[in-house]
């Protein structure tokens, strides 16, 4: 049997972007937040749990860099760590997320202690960090391409949350605002690695599987939160299955 022809870079990128149908913006918990249906406690729970993901991002990126022998790639990739951890006089994204937590009514201690993080969320995030540690650095880098879809969700929060949740202190929105410029830059670097390295059809299909793994991981984090913090019955939940979000 003849080997399948590789997709062109343009075709491959289109395939990657088509994975947006599986992005967690479509998850019932995210839909609730978008429509202003979350309670104060539910928003607090989401912020507290998501904090564990935020503090794990620079650990994940450090793991990618530790496996990468390419100096040029490392010079670009290190910016992701600086963005989250901060440097010089810049506090960084993790601190911005803590401010979001305080803006929704949590204390810094509640957030930083991780006392509210669910086991399912911790398991999913740890699986992502372990994937980055153990996989070829190019595959781990490709898993970051969920950033392709992130600006849409950040824009939505900045547009709708002030109306839906007027009790949130405005300074809490800084994290979402900063990611509107950081995420597109990260996408450029991630696509450069992915489109340049994965050039056979077999490799390209492997990357689509990796991206789906990351999308499933983000989805499963919200599954844990939905089951823990939301009513047993949510409109439309009974009809939800994983296949409903995969084209």
Short mmCIF file of C-alpha atoms in Angstrom, two decimals:
data_model
loop_
_atom_site.label_atom_id
_atom_site.label_comp_id
_atom_site.label_asym_id
_atom_site.label_seq_id
_atom_site.Cartn_x
_atom_site.Cartn_y
_atom_site.Cartn_z
CA UNK A 1 0.00 0.00 0.00
CA UNK A 2 1.36 3.40 -0.98
CA UNK A 3 2.21 5.79 1.80
CA UNK A 4 -0.32 8.59 2.16
CA UNK A 5 0.84 11.89 0.75
CA UNK A 6 1.84 14.48 3.31
CA UNK A 7 -0.35 17.53 3.69
CA UNK A 8 1.10 20.83 2.60
CA UNK A 9 1.93 23.24 5.44
CA UNK A 10 -1.26 25.14 4.63
CA UNK A 11 -3.37 21.99 4.68
CA UNK A 12 -1.73 20.78 7.88
CA UNK A 13 -2.33 24.10 9.64
CA UNK A 14 -5.97 24.02 8.53
CA UNK A 15 -6.31 20.54 10.04
CA UNK A 16 -4.85 21.81 13.31
CA UNK A 17 -7.17 24.82 13.40
CA UNK A 18 -10.17 22.59 12.67
CA UNK A 19 -9.62 21.01 16.08
CA UNK A 20 -11.30 24.10 17.53
CA UNK A 21 -14.55 22.09 17.59
CA UNK A 22 -13.08 20.19 20.55
CA UNK A 23 -11.90 23.25 22.46
CA UNK A 24 -13.20 23.60 26.00
CA UNK A 25 -15.02 26.80 25.10
CA UNK A 26 -17.85 24.40 24.16
CA UNK A 27 -17.88 22.61 27.52
CA UNK A 28 -21.11 23.04 29.56
CA UNK A 29 -19.18 24.68 32.41
CA UNK A 30 -17.60 27.21 30.04
CA UNK A 31 -20.98 27.82 28.41
CA UNK A 32 -22.45 28.54 31.84
CA UNK A 33 -19.71 31.09 32.54
CA UNK A 34 -20.13 32.70 29.12
CA UNK A 35 -23.89 33.07 29.61
CA UNK A 36 -23.57 34.51 33.11
CA UNK A 37 -25.15 31.49 34.78
CA UNK A 38 -22.35 30.66 37.22
CA UNK A 39 -22.72 31.54 40.87
CA UNK A 40 -20.01 33.38 42.76
CA UNK A 41 -18.96 30.08 44.35
CA UNK A 42 -18.75 28.30 40.99
CA UNK A 43 -16.54 31.04 39.52
CA UNK A 44 -14.33 30.92 42.60
CA UNK A 45 -14.01 27.16 42.25
CA UNK A 46 -13.04 27.47 38.58
CA UNK A 47 -10.38 30.08 39.30
CA UNK A 48 -8.96 28.09 42.23
CA UNK A 49 -8.74 24.87 40.21
CA UNK A 50 -7.40 26.52 37.08
CA UNK A 51 -4.60 28.01 39.18
CA UNK A 52 -3.01 24.57 39.33
CA UNK A 53 -2.83 24.57 35.54
CA UNK A 54 -1.37 28.08 35.51
CA UNK A 55 1.48 27.26 37.89
CA UNK A 56 2.23 24.09 35.92
CA UNK A 57 2.62 25.87 32.57
CA UNK A 58 6.18 27.14 33.19
CA UNK A 59 7.13 23.72 34.59
CA UNK A 60 5.84 22.16 31.38
CA UNK A 61 7.74 24.67 29.25
CA UNK A 62 10.94 24.15 31.25
CA UNK A 63 10.59 20.42 30.57
CA UNK A 64 10.30 21.08 26.84
CA UNK A 65 13.40 23.28 26.92
CA UNK A 66 15.38 20.72 28.90
CA UNK A 67 14.84 18.20 26.10
CA UNK A 68 15.50 20.67 23.27
CA UNK A 69 19.07 20.91 21.90
CA UNK A 70 18.13 23.74 19.51
CA UNK A 71 19.40 27.04 20.94
CA UNK A 72 17.24 29.13 18.62
CA UNK A 73 14.09 27.35 19.73
CA UNK A 74 15.03 27.75 23.39
CA UNK A 75 15.63 31.48 22.92
CA UNK A 76 12.03 31.89 21.78
CA UNK A 77 10.46 29.31 24.09
CA UNK A 78 11.91 30.76 27.29
CA UNK A 79 9.62 33.78 26.88
CA UNK A 80 6.69 31.56 27.86
CA UNK A 81 8.28 30.90 31.24
CA UNK A 82 9.03 34.58 31.76
CA UNK A 83 5.46 35.49 30.84
CA UNK A 84 4.06 33.27 33.58
CA UNK A 85 6.72 33.48 36.29
CA UNK A 86 7.54 37.14 35.71
CA UNK A 87 10.94 38.80 35.47
CA UNK A 88 12.50 42.10 36.47
CA UNK A 89 9.68 44.42 37.46
CA UNK A 90 7.04 42.33 35.67
CA UNK A 91 4.93 40.24 38.04
CA UNK A 92 3.88 37.70 35.40
CA UNK A 93 0.80 35.71 34.54
CA UNK A 94 0.70 33.57 37.68
CA UNK A 95 0.51 36.69 39.82
CA UNK A 96 -2.17 38.06 37.47
CA UNK A 97 -4.16 34.86 38.00
CA UNK A 98 -3.87 35.26 41.78
CA UNK A 99 -5.26 38.78 41.37
CA UNK A 100 -8.16 37.28 39.41
CA UNK A 101 -8.77 34.93 42.32
CA UNK A 102 -8.80 37.82 44.76
CA UNK A 103 -11.12 39.74 42.42
CA UNK A 104 -13.70 36.93 42.58
CA UNK A 105 -13.51 36.80 46.38
CA UNK A 106 -10.85 34.21 47.19
CA UNK A 107 -7.93 34.91 49.49
CA UNK A 108 -4.37 34.63 48.28
CA UNK A 109 -3.81 31.81 50.77
CA UNK A 110 -6.76 29.81 49.41
CA UNK A 111 -5.39 30.09 45.89
CA UNK A 112 -1.69 29.53 46.50
CA UNK A 113 -2.22 26.67 48.96
CA UNK A 114 -4.09 24.74 46.23
CA UNK A 115 -6.42 23.45 48.94
CA UNK A 116 -9.42 23.72 46.60
CA UNK A 117 -7.86 21.83 43.67
CA UNK A 118 -9.85 18.72 42.77
CA UNK A 119 -8.09 15.34 42.38
CA UNK A 120 -9.34 15.04 38.79
CA UNK A 121 -7.92 18.45 37.88
CA UNK A 122 -4.59 17.65 39.51
CA UNK A 123 -4.42 14.30 37.71
CA UNK A 124 -5.10 15.88 34.30
CA UNK A 125 -2.56 18.67 34.73
CA UNK A 126 0.10 16.29 36.02
CA UNK A 127 -0.50 14.08 32.99
CA UNK A 128 0.23 17.05 30.75
CA UNK A 129 3.46 17.95 32.54
CA UNK A 130 4.59 14.31 32.43
CA UNK A 131 3.83 14.17 28.72
CA UNK A 132 6.05 17.21 28.18
CA UNK A 133 8.86 15.65 30.23
CA UNK A 134 8.83 12.26 28.55
CA UNK A 135 7.98 13.02 24.93
CA UNK A 136 10.25 14.25 22.15
CA UNK A 137 10.44 18.00 22.58
CA UNK A 138 8.83 18.64 19.19
CA UNK A 139 5.74 16.63 20.19
CA UNK A 140 5.55 18.39 23.54
CA UNK A 141 5.83 21.75 21.77
CA UNK A 142 3.02 20.79 19.38
CA UNK A 143 0.73 20.05 22.32
CA UNK A 144 0.84 23.75 23.20
CA UNK A 145 -1.10 24.60 20.05
CA UNK A 146 -4.37 24.78 21.94
CA UNK A 147 -3.21 28.42 22.09
CA UNK A 148 -4.60 28.62 18.55
CA UNK A 149 -8.05 28.85 20.09
CA UNK A 150 -7.32 30.73 23.32
CA UNK A 151 -7.78 34.37 22.18
CA UNK A 152 -11.44 33.70 21.39
CA UNK A 153 -12.19 32.58 24.93
CA UNK A 154 -10.23 35.47 26.49
CA UNK A 155 -12.02 38.03 24.31
CA UNK A 156 -15.35 36.51 25.29
CA UNK A 157 -14.59 36.87 28.99
CA UNK A 158 -13.43 40.46 28.62
CA UNK A 159 -16.55 41.32 26.64
CA UNK A 160 -19.22 39.53 28.68
CA UNK A 161 -18.04 39.02 32.24
CA UNK A 162 -18.22 42.69 33.34
CA UNK A 163 -21.94 42.65 32.48
CA UNK A 164 -22.68 39.16 33.79
CA UNK A 165 -20.57 39.42 36.93
CA UNK A 166 -20.36 43.12 37.89
CA UNK A 167 -19.11 42.17 41.36
CA UNK A 168 -15.72 41.05 39.97
CA UNK A 169 -13.08 43.69 40.65
CA UNK A 170 -11.84 45.14 37.30
CA UNK A 171 -8.15 44.52 38.05
CA UNK A 172 -8.93 40.82 37.94
CA UNK A 173 -9.18 40.93 34.16
CA UNK A 174 -5.50 41.68 33.59
CA UNK A 175 -4.63 38.02 32.92
CA UNK A 176 -7.10 37.72 30.05
CA UNK A 177 -5.98 41.04 28.59
CA UNK A 178 -2.31 40.13 28.56
CA UNK A 179 -2.97 36.76 26.93
CA UNK A 180 -4.51 38.52 23.91
CA UNK A 181 -1.00 39.52 22.86
CA UNK A 182 1.02 36.67 24.36
CA UNK A 183 -1.00 33.76 22.94
CA UNK A 184 -0.77 34.80 19.25
CA UNK A 185 3.01 35.19 19.62
CA UNK A 186 3.22 31.74 21.20
CA UNK A 187 1.17 30.32 18.33
CA UNK A 188 3.64 31.67 15.78
CA UNK A 189 6.53 29.92 17.52
CA UNK A 190 4.56 26.71 18.07
CA UNK A 191 3.47 26.54 14.45
CA UNK A 192 7.01 27.21 13.26
CA UNK A 193 8.23 24.13 15.13
CA UNK A 194 5.25 21.95 14.22
CA UNK A 195 4.97 22.77 10.52
CA UNK A 196 8.73 22.65 10.07
CA UNK A 197 9.37 19.33 11.82
CA UNK A 198 6.34 17.15 11.15
CA UNK A 199 6.51 16.77 7.39
CA UNK A 200 5.29 13.22 6.68
CA UNK A 201 1.65 12.23 6.75
CA UNK A 202 2.29 9.79 9.60
CA UNK A 203 3.97 12.50 11.65
CA UNK A 204 1.21 15.00 10.89
CA UNK A 205 -1.52 12.60 11.95
CA UNK A 206 0.43 11.94 15.15
CA UNK A 207 0.38 15.67 15.91
CA UNK A 208 -3.39 15.77 15.43
CA UNK A 209 -3.64 12.98 18.00
CA UNK A 210 -1.41 14.92 20.39
CA UNK A 211 -3.49 18.07 20.00
CA UNK A 212 -6.64 16.06 20.67
CA UNK A 213 -4.99 14.65 23.80
CA UNK A 214 -4.40 18.18 25.06
CA UNK A 215 -7.94 19.24 24.17
CA UNK A 216 -9.33 16.19 25.99
CA UNK A 217 -7.20 17.03 29.00
CA UNK A 218 -8.62 20.56 29.20
CA UNK A 219 -12.11 19.14 28.77
CA UNK A 220 -11.64 16.58 31.53
CA UNK A 221 -10.57 19.32 33.97
CA UNK A 222 -13.94 20.97 33.44
CA UNK A 223 -15.74 17.64 33.74
CA UNK A 224 -14.32 17.34 37.26
CA UNK A 225 -15.46 20.85 38.12
CA UNK A 226 -18.91 20.38 36.62
CA UNK A 227 -19.52 17.23 38.65
CA UNK A 228 -18.17 18.79 41.85
CA UNK A 229 -19.72 22.24 41.76
CA UNK A 230 -22.79 22.20 39.54
CA UNK A 231 -26.28 20.71 39.98
CA UNK A 232 -26.66 17.06 39.08
CA UNK A 233 -28.92 17.97 36.19
CA UNK A 234 -27.90 20.70 33.78
CA UNK A 235 -29.96 21.46 30.71
CA UNK A 236 -28.44 19.55 27.82
CA UNK A 237 -26.09 17.55 30.05
CA UNK A 238 -28.07 14.34 29.62
CA UNK A 239 -27.48 14.50 25.87
CA UNK A 240 -23.77 15.25 26.19
CA UNK A 241 -21.25 12.66 25.13
CA UNK A 242 -17.58 13.09 24.18
CA UNK A 243 -18.49 12.31 20.58
CA UNK A 244 -20.78 15.32 20.49
CA UNK A 245 -17.76 17.60 20.31
CA UNK A 246 -15.71 15.73 17.74
CA UNK A 247 -16.33 16.34 14.07
#
